[in-house]
PDB file of C-alpha atoms in Angstrom:
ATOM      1  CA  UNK A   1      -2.891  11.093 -11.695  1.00  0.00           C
ATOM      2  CA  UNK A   2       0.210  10.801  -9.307  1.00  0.00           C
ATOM      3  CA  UNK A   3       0.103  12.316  -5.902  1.00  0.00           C
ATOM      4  CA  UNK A   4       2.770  13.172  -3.624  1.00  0.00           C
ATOM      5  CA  UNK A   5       2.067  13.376   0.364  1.00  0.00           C
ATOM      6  CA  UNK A   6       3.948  14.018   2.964  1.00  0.00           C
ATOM      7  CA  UNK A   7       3.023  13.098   6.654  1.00  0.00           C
ATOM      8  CA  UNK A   8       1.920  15.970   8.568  1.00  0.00           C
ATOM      9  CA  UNK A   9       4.025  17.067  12.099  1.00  0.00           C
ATOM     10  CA  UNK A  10       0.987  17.308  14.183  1.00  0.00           C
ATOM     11  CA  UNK A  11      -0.769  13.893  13.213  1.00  0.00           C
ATOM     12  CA  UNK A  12      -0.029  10.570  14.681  1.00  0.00           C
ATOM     13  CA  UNK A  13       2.483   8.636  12.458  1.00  0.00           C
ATOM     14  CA  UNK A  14       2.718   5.040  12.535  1.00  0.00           C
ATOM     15  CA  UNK A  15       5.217   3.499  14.638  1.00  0.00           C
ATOM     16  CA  UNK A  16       6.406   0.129  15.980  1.00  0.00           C
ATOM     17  CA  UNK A  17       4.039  -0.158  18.927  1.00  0.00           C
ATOM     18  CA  UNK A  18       1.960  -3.633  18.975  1.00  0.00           C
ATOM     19  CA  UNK A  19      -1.045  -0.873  19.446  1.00  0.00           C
ATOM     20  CA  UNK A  20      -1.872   1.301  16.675  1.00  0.00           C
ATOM     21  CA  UNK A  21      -2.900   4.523  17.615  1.00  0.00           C
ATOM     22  CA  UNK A  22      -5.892   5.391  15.545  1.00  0.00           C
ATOM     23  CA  UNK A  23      -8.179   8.517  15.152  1.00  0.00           C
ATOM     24  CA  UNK A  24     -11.274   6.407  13.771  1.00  0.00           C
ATOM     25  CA  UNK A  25     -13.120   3.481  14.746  1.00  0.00           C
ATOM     26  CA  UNK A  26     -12.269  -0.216  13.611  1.00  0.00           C
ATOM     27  CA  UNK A  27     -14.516  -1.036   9.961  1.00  0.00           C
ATOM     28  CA  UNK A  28     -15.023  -4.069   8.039  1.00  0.00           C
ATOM     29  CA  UNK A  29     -13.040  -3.171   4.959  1.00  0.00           C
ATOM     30  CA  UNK A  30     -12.705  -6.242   3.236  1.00  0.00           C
ATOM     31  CA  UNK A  31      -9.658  -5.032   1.213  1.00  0.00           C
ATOM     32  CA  UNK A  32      -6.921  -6.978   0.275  1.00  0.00           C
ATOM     33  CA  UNK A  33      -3.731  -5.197   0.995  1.00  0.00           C
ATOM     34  CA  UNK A  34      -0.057  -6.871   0.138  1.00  0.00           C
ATOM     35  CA  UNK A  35       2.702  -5.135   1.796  1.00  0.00           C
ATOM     36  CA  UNK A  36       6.100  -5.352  -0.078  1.00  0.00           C
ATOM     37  CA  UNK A  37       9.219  -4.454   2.308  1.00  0.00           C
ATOM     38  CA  UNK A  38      12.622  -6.128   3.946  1.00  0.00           C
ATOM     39  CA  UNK A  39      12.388  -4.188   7.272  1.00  0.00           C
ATOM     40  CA  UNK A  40      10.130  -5.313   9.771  1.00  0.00           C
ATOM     41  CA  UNK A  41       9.978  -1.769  10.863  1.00  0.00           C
ATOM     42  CA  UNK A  42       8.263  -0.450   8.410  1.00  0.00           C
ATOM     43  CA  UNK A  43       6.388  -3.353   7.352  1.00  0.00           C
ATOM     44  CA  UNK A  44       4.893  -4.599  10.992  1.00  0.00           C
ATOM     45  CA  UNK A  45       2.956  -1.225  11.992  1.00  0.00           C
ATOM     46  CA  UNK A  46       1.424  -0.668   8.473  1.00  0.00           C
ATOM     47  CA  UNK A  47      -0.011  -4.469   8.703  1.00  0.00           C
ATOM     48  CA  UNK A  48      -0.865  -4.047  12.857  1.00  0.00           C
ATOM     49  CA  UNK A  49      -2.569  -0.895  11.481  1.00  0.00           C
ATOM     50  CA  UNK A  50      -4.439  -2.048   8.384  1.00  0.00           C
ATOM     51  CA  UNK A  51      -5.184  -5.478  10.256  1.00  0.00           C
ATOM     52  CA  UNK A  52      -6.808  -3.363  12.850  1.00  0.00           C
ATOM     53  CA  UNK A  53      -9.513  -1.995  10.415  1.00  0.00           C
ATOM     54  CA  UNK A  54     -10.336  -5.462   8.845  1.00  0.00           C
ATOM     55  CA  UNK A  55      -8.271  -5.912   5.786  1.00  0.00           C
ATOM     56  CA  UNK A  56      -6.587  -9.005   4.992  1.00  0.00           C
ATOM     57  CA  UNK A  57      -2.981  -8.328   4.725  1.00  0.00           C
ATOM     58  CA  UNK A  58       0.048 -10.408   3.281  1.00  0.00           C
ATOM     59  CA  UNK A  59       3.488  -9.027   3.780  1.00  0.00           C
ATOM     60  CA  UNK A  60       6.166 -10.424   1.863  1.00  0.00           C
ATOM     61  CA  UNK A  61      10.361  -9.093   1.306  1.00  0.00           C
ATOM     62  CA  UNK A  62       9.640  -8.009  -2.345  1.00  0.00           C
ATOM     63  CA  UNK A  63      11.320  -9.320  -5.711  1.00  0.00           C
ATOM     64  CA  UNK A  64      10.046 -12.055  -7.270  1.00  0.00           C
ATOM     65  CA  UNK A  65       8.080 -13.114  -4.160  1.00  0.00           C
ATOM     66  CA  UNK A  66       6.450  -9.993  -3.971  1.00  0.00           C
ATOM     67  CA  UNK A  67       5.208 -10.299  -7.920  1.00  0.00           C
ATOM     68  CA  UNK A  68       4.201 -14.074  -7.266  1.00  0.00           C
ATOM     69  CA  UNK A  69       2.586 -13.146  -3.942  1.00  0.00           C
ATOM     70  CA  UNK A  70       0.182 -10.283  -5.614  1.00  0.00           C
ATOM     71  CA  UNK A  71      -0.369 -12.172  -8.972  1.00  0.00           C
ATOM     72  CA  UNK A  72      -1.811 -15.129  -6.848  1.00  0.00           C
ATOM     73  CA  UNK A  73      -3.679 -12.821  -3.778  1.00  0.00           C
ATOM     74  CA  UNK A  74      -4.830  -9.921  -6.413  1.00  0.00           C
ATOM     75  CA  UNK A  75      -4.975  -7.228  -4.040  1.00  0.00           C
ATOM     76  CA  UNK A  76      -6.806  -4.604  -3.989  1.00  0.00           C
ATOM     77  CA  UNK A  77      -3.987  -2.540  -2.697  1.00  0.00           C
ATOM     78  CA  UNK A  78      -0.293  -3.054  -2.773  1.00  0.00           C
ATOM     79  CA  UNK A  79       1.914  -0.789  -0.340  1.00  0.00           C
ATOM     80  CA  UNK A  80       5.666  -0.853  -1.104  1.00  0.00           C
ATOM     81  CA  UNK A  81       6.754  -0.176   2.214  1.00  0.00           C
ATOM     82  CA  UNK A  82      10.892   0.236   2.288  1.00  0.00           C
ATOM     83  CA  UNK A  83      13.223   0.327  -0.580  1.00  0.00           C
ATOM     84  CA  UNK A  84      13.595  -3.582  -1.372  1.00  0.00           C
ATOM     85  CA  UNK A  85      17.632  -3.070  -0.860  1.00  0.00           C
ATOM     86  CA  UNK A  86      17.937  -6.577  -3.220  1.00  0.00           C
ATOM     87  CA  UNK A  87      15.576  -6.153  -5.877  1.00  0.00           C
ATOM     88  CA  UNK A  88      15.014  -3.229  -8.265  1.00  0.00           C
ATOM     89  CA  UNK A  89      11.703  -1.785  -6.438  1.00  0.00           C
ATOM     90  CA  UNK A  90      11.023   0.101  -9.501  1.00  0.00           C
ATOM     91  CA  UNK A  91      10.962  -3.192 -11.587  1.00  0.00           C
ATOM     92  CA  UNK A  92       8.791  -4.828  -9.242  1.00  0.00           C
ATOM     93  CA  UNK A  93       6.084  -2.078  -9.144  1.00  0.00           C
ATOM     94  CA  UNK A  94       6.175  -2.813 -13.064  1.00  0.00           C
ATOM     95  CA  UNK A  95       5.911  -6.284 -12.554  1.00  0.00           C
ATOM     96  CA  UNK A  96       3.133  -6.657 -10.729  1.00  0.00           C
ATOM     97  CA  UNK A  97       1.141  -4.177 -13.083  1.00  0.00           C
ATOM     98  CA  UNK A  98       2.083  -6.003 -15.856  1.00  0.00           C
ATOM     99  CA  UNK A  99       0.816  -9.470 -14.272  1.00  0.00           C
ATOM    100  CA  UNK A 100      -2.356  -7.960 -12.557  1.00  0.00           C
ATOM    101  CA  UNK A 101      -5.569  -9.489 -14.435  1.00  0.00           C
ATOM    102  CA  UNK A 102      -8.320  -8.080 -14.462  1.00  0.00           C
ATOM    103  CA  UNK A 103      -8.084  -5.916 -11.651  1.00  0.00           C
ATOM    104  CA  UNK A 104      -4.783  -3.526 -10.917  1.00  0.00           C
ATOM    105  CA  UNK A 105      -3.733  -3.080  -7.542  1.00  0.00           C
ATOM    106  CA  UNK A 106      -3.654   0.406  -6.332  1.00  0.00           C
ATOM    107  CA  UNK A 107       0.010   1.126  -5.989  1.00  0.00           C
ATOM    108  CA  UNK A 108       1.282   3.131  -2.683  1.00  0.00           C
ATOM    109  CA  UNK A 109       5.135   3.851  -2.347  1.00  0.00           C
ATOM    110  CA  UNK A 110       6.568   4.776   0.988  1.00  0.00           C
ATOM    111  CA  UNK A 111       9.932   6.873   0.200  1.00  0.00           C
ATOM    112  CA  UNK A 112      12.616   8.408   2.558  1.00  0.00           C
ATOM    113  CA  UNK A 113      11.733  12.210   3.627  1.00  0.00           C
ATOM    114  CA  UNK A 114      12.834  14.483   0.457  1.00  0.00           C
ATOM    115  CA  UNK A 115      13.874  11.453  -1.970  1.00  0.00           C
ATOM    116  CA  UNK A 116      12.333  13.280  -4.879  1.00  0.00           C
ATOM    117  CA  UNK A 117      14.150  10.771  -7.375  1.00  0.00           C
ATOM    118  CA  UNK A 118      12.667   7.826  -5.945  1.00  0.00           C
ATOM    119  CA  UNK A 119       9.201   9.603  -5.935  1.00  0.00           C
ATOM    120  CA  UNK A 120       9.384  10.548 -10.068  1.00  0.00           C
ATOM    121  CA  UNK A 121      11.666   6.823 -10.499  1.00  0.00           C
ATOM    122  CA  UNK A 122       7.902   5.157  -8.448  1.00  0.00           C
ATOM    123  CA  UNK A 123       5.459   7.356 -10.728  1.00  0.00           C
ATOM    124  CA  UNK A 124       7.304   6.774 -13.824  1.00  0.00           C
ATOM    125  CA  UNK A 125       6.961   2.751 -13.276  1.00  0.00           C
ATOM    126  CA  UNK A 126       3.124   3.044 -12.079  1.00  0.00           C
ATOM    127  CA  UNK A 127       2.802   4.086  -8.649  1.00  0.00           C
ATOM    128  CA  UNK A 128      -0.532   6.091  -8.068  1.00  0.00           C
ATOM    129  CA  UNK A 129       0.845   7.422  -4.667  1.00  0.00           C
ATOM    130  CA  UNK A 130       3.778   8.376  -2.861  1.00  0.00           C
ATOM    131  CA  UNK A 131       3.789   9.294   0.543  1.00  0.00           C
ATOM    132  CA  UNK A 132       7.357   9.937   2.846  1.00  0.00           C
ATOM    133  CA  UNK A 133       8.187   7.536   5.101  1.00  0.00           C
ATOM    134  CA  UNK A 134       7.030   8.008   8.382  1.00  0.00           C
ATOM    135  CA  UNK A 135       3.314   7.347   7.113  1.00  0.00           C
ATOM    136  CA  UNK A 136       0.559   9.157   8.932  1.00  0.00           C
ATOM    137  CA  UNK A 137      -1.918   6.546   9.880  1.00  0.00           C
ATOM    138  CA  UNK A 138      -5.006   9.077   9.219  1.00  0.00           C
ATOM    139  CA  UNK A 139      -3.542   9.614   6.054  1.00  0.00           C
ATOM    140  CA  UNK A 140      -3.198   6.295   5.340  1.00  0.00           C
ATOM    141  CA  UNK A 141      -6.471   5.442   6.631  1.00  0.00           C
ATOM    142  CA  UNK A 142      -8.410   7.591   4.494  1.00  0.00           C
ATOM    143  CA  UNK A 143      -7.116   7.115   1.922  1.00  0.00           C
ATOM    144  CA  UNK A 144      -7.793   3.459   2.027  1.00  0.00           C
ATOM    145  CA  UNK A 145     -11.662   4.010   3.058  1.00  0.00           C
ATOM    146  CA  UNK A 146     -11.908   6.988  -0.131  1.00  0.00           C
ATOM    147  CA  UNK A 147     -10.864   3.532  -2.144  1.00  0.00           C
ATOM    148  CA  UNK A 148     -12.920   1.237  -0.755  1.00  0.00           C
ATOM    149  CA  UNK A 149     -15.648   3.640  -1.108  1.00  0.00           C
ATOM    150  CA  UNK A 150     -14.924   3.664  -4.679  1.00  0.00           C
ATOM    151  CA  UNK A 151     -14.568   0.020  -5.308  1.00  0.00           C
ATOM    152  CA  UNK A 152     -18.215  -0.538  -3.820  1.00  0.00           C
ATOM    153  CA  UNK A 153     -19.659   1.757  -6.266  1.00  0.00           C
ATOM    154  CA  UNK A 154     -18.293  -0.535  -8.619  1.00  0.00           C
ATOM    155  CA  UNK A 155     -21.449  -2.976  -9.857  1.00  0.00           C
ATOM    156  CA  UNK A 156     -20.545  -6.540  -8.290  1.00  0.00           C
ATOM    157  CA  UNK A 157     -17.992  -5.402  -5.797  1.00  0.00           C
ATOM    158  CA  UNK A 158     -17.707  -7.890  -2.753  1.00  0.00           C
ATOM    159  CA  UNK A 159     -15.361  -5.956  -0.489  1.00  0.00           C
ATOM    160  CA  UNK A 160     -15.807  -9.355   1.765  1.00  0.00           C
ATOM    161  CA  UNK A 161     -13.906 -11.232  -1.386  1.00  0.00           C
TER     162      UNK A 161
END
């Protein structure tokens, strides 16, 4: 299933403070997140933000770094966070589904407001989600704790690995 979101007016979004603004409390995740993106501006406040609630998070400019980087790490999540201006994005996504092993990354794309081609072109090469560019952090937030939820019902699930 491939979902669409966009970030809501009234919510905080994340910006490029140094201090995230967040609506819950700091957790212990444990998850693994790799964020793939060119622009420190949109790459910086998704790690400040995901740091801040205990993941471990690699950012890296995307291409074949980005495919290396996440077949080595094996992420739990992988957040494509700008449009990867030298590599095909797309082919990347596909890349590192292709290489996962035994466990694929859930895939989040960040896309320009109302760039419905990009959206279909990111679900058509494997991206669960899509979300608009700027992210809410609440958004982004749950729907990284729904996951991790998920992933400890899992039998044998360390989210500390």
């Amino acid at each position: 299933m491939n979902t669409v979101l966009s970030p809501d007016q009234s919510s905080t979004a994340v910006g490029t403070s140094r201090q995230p603004a967040l609506a819950h409390p700091p957790v212990q995740w444990g998850l693994k997140v790799l964020v793939v993106g060119d622009r420190p501006v949109d790459t910086e406040p998704l790690a400040l933000v995901l740091e801040a609630l205990g993941s471990d998070v690699e950012v890296t400019s995307g291409g074949t770094t980005a495919v290396e980087l996440a077949q080595l790490t094996q992420p739990h999540v992988v957040i494509i966070a700008s449009d990867l201006a030298n590599a095909d994005r797309f082919g990347v996504v596909r890349d590192i589904l292709d290489r996962a092993k035994w466990r694929k990354p859930l895939v989040v794309a960040l896309t320009a407001k109302g760039d419905v081609d990009a959206q279909r072109r990111y679900q058509e090469s494997g991206v669960h989600l899509t979300a608009e560019r700027p992210v809410n952090a609440d958004l982004l937030c749950g729907l990284l704790r729904r996951f991790r939820a998920l992933l400890a019902d899992i039998e044998n699930f360390d989210p500390m690995i």
